[in-house]
Short mmCIF file of C-alpha atoms in Angstrom, two decimals:
data_model
loop_
_atom_site.label_atom_id
_atom_site.label_comp_id
_atom_site.label_asym_id
_atom_site.label_seq_id
_atom_site.Cartn_x
_atom_site.Cartn_y
_atom_site.Cartn_z
CA MET D 1337 0.11 -0.06 0.03
CA GLN D 1338 2.64 2.48 0.88
CA ALA D 1339 4.49 1.86 -2.52
CA THR D 1340 1.14 2.45 -4.14
CA ASN D 1341 0.77 5.84 -2.45
CA ARG D 1342 4.58 6.88 -3.28
CA LEU D 1343 3.94 5.97 -6.89
CA SER D 1344 0.76 7.88 -7.21
CA GLU D 1345 2.60 11.04 -5.53
CA VAL D 1346 5.11 10.37 -8.47
CA LEU D 1347 2.70 9.65 -10.99
CA PRO D 1348 -0.42 11.87 -10.22
CA PHE D 1349 -2.65 10.22 -13.15
CA LEU D 1350 -2.59 7.04 -10.99
CA LYS D 1351 -4.36 9.00 -8.30
CA GLN D 1352 -6.58 10.49 -10.86
CA GLY D 1353 -7.59 7.25 -12.17
CA ASP D 1354 -8.37 6.02 -8.58
CA LYS D 1355 -10.51 9.08 -8.09
CA ASP D 1356 -12.59 8.56 -11.52
CA ALA D 1357 -13.20 5.04 -10.56
CA VAL D 1358 -14.31 5.44 -6.98
CA LYS D 1359 -16.26 8.66 -8.19
CA LYS D 1360 -17.89 6.38 -10.82
CA GLU D 1361 -18.76 3.73 -8.43
CA LEU D 1362 -20.35 6.30 -5.94
CA LEU D 1363 -22.52 7.71 -8.37
CA SER D 1364 -23.48 4.22 -9.70
CA GLU D 1365 -24.47 3.04 -6.18
CA ILE D 1366 -26.57 6.14 -5.17
CA GLU D 1367 -28.52 6.59 -8.49
CA PRO D 1368 -31.12 4.06 -7.61
CA LEU D 1369 -31.71 5.25 -4.08
CA ASP D 1370 -34.16 8.19 -4.55
CA ARG D 1371 -31.63 10.71 -3.14
CA GLY D 1372 -31.11 8.33 -0.02
CA ALA D 1373 -34.92 8.06 0.81
CA ALA D 1374 -35.03 4.54 -0.40
CA ALA D 1375 -31.47 3.67 1.25
CA THR D 1376 -31.48 0.83 3.56
CA GLU D 1377 -28.76 0.69 6.58
CA ASP D 1378 -26.58 -1.30 4.59
CA ASP D 1379 -26.88 0.99 1.57
CA ARG D 1380 -26.05 3.99 3.80
CA MET D 1381 -22.81 2.12 5.19
CA ARG D 1382 -21.61 1.26 1.61
CA ILE D 1383 -22.06 4.98 0.34
CA ASP D 1384 -20.38 6.34 3.42
CA LYS D 1385 -17.46 3.99 2.99
CA LEU D 1386 -17.28 4.96 -0.89
CA ALA D 1387 -17.66 8.79 0.08
CA GLN D 1388 -14.60 8.13 2.50
CA LYS D 1389 -12.53 6.88 -0.12
CA LEU D 1390 -13.35 9.67 -2.54
CA GLU D 1391 -12.65 12.20 0.29
CA ALA D 1392 -9.23 10.54 0.58
CA LEU D 1393 -8.63 11.63 -2.97
CA ASN D 1394 -10.04 15.23 -2.87
CA PRO D 1395 -8.14 17.32 -5.32
CA THR D 1396 -9.15 20.56 -3.88
CA LYS D 1397 -7.03 21.36 -0.65
CA ALA D 1398 -9.05 24.55 0.44
CA PRO D 1399 -12.49 24.25 -0.80
CA LEU D 1400 -13.76 27.53 0.54
CA LYS D 1401 -11.23 29.35 -1.50
CA SER D 1402 -11.76 27.42 -4.59
CA PRO D 1403 -13.97 28.90 -7.57
CA LEU D 1404 -15.22 25.37 -8.13
CA LEU D 1405 -17.46 25.99 -4.87
CA ASN D 1406 -19.45 28.83 -6.50
CA GLY D 1407 -22.75 27.91 -8.23
CA LYS D 1408 -25.91 25.95 -8.13
CA TRP D 1409 -25.33 22.22 -6.89
CA GLU D 1410 -28.12 19.47 -7.34
CA LEU D 1411 -28.60 17.07 -4.63
CA LEU D 1412 -27.94 13.48 -5.54
CA TYR D 1413 -27.82 11.71 -2.10
CA THR D 1414 -28.07 12.55 1.54
CA THR D 1415 -28.71 10.89 4.81
CA SER D 1416 -30.48 14.00 6.19
CA GLN D 1417 -34.09 12.99 7.20
CA SER D 1418 -34.87 16.64 7.47
CA ILE D 1419 -34.28 16.91 3.84
CA LEU D 1420 -35.69 13.55 2.84
CA LYS D 1421 -38.76 13.55 4.90
CA SER D 1422 -38.76 9.53 4.15
CA ASN D 1423 -41.25 9.08 7.19
CA ARG D 1424 -44.01 10.83 4.79
CA PRO D 1425 -45.73 9.52 2.11
CA LYS D 1426 -44.10 9.99 -1.25
CA LEU D 1427 -46.81 12.60 -2.34
CA LEU D 1428 -45.83 14.72 0.67
CA ARG D 1429 -42.03 14.86 0.16
CA PRO D 1430 -40.18 17.12 -2.34
CA ASN D 1431 -40.48 14.95 -5.51
CA GLY D 1432 -38.23 17.47 -7.86
CA PRO D 1433 -34.77 18.27 -7.98
CA ILE D 1434 -33.32 19.86 -4.59
CA TYR D 1435 -30.46 22.50 -4.93
CA GLN D 1436 -27.90 24.26 -2.93
CA ALA D 1437 -26.16 27.29 -4.08
CA ILE D 1438 -22.93 28.54 -2.62
CA ASN D 1439 -21.16 31.79 -3.50
CA ASN D 1440 -17.81 31.78 -1.66
CA ASP D 1441 -16.90 35.53 -2.53
CA THR D 1442 -20.04 36.88 -0.68
CA LEU D 1443 -20.16 33.78 1.94
CA ARG D 1444 -24.05 33.06 1.10
CA ALA D 1445 -25.75 29.86 0.54
CA GLN D 1446 -29.00 29.02 -0.47
CA ASN D 1447 -31.18 25.76 -0.46
CA LEU D 1448 -34.17 25.15 -2.74
CA GLU D 1449 -36.88 22.65 -2.99
CA THR D 1450 -38.79 22.40 -6.16
CA TRP D 1451 -41.86 20.52 -6.84
CA PRO D 1452 -44.44 20.38 -4.93
CA PHE D 1453 -43.48 22.86 -2.38
CA PHE D 1454 -40.69 25.41 -3.66
CA ASN D 1455 -39.51 26.05 -0.34
CA GLN D 1456 -36.09 27.92 0.20
CA VAL D 1457 -33.79 29.02 2.87
CA THR D 1458 -30.84 31.50 2.63
CA ALA D 1459 -28.00 31.79 4.78
CA ASN D 1460 -24.84 33.70 5.48
CA LEU D 1461 -21.50 31.44 6.06
CA THR D 1462 -18.62 32.22 8.55
CA PRO D 1463 -15.26 30.23 7.73
CA ALA D 1464 -14.42 27.98 10.39
CA SER D 1465 -11.41 26.24 8.54
CA SER D 1466 -10.58 25.90 4.78
CA SER D 1467 -13.13 23.53 4.25
CA LYS D 1468 -15.68 24.22 7.02
CA VAL D 1469 -18.37 26.78 7.40
CA VAL D 1470 -20.78 27.82 10.07
CA VAL D 1471 -24.20 28.36 8.45
CA ASN D 1472 -26.43 31.07 9.78
CA PHE D 1473 -29.66 30.55 8.28
CA ASP D 1474 -31.67 33.99 7.91
CA PHE D 1475 -34.86 33.61 5.85
CA PHE D 1476 -37.08 30.82 4.96
CA LYS D 1477 -39.48 31.38 2.00
CA ILE D 1478 -42.36 28.82 2.15
CA ALA D 1479 -43.85 28.30 -1.31
CA GLY D 1480 -41.00 30.31 -2.87
CA LEU D 1481 -43.27 33.38 -1.64
CA ILE D 1482 -43.64 33.89 1.88
CA PRO D 1483 -40.61 35.29 3.72
CA ILE D 1484 -40.22 34.26 7.21
CA LYS D 1485 -37.06 35.45 9.25
CA ALA D 1486 -35.10 32.54 10.91
CA PRO D 1487 -34.89 32.07 14.52
CA GLY D 1488 -31.41 32.68 15.87
CA ARG D 1489 -30.91 28.99 16.65
CA ALA D 1490 -31.15 27.87 12.94
CA ARG D 1491 -27.70 27.23 12.36
CA GLY D 1492 -25.34 24.41 11.56
CA GLU D 1493 -21.89 23.56 10.15
CA LEU D 1494 -20.90 22.39 6.75
CA ASP D 1495 -17.55 20.73 6.13
CA VAL D 1496 -16.73 20.44 2.26
CA THR D 1497 -14.93 17.02 2.20
CA TYR D 1498 -14.55 16.63 -1.68
CA LEU D 1499 -14.73 19.05 -4.38
CA ASP D 1500 -14.02 19.05 -8.21
CA GLU D 1501 -15.31 20.34 -11.55
CA ASP D 1502 -18.64 18.83 -11.17
CA LEU D 1503 -19.13 16.79 -8.03
CA ARG D 1504 -19.06 17.96 -4.19
CA VAL D 1505 -19.21 15.83 -1.02
CA SER D 1506 -20.06 17.50 2.22
CA ARG D 1507 -20.74 16.62 5.66
CA GLY D 1508 -22.93 18.43 8.38
CA ASP D 1509 -22.47 18.93 12.09
CA ARG D 1510 -25.23 16.13 12.62
CA GLY D 1511 -23.18 13.54 10.79
CA ASN D 1512 -25.19 13.74 7.60
CA LEU D 1513 -23.58 13.12 4.29
CA PHE D 1514 -24.46 15.04 0.97
CA VAL D 1515 -23.33 14.13 -2.46
CA LEU D 1516 -24.17 16.91 -5.06
CA LYS D 1517 -23.57 17.50 -8.64
CA MET D 1518 -22.87 20.96 -10.31
CA PHE D 1519 -25.97 22.22 -12.19
CA ASP D 1520 -25.27 25.77 -12.73
CA ARG D 1521 -21.93 27.27 -12.24
CA SER D 1522 -23.24 31.04 -12.96
CA TYR D 1523 -25.92 31.23 -10.30
CA ARG D 1524 -25.66 33.79 -7.64
CA VAL D 1525 -27.14 33.44 -4.24
CA PRO D 1526 -29.35 36.48 -3.28
CA THR D 1527 -27.76 39.01 -0.94
CA GLN D 1528 -30.84 39.43 0.87
CA GLY D 1529 -33.41 36.73 2.04
#
């Protein structure tokens, strides 16, 4: 194993090949899991192990400073029950795409649900390290129309553990895993809720 690690340092394309293979396997494994809502405990453990393998191959050492972080990302998989709402009937869960947008120059983020609810939340980000932010939610929008100021306790943390041109893996402060693909690099998060 050590010889392989040294060899990949000298020949970086070997590490690239590993990264591409793990990334392809991760995407293949999560594809049938309805963003994680259909995942069993065994599925979650398998996905987490694949995510850890990919995180070990992270090509972006300071994700919060990277322009690759900017834009609107589509959620492919998560373990967050507050997002999945898998305890509800499918009709009462978000059925359309779910997005998260981040702009590291303005330190703003936005989560957007689409069909059928169109809920949104915006947040200010405070860097805690080169990969982690404290998330302070400021406004919720119900049905995309009704703004509600977020309570002061509406906060969390997000650690960007893998970032490349088209894939992001993040982990939340409650142990949740998020896998997202780039959707719109030009998207800008509103400066006001």
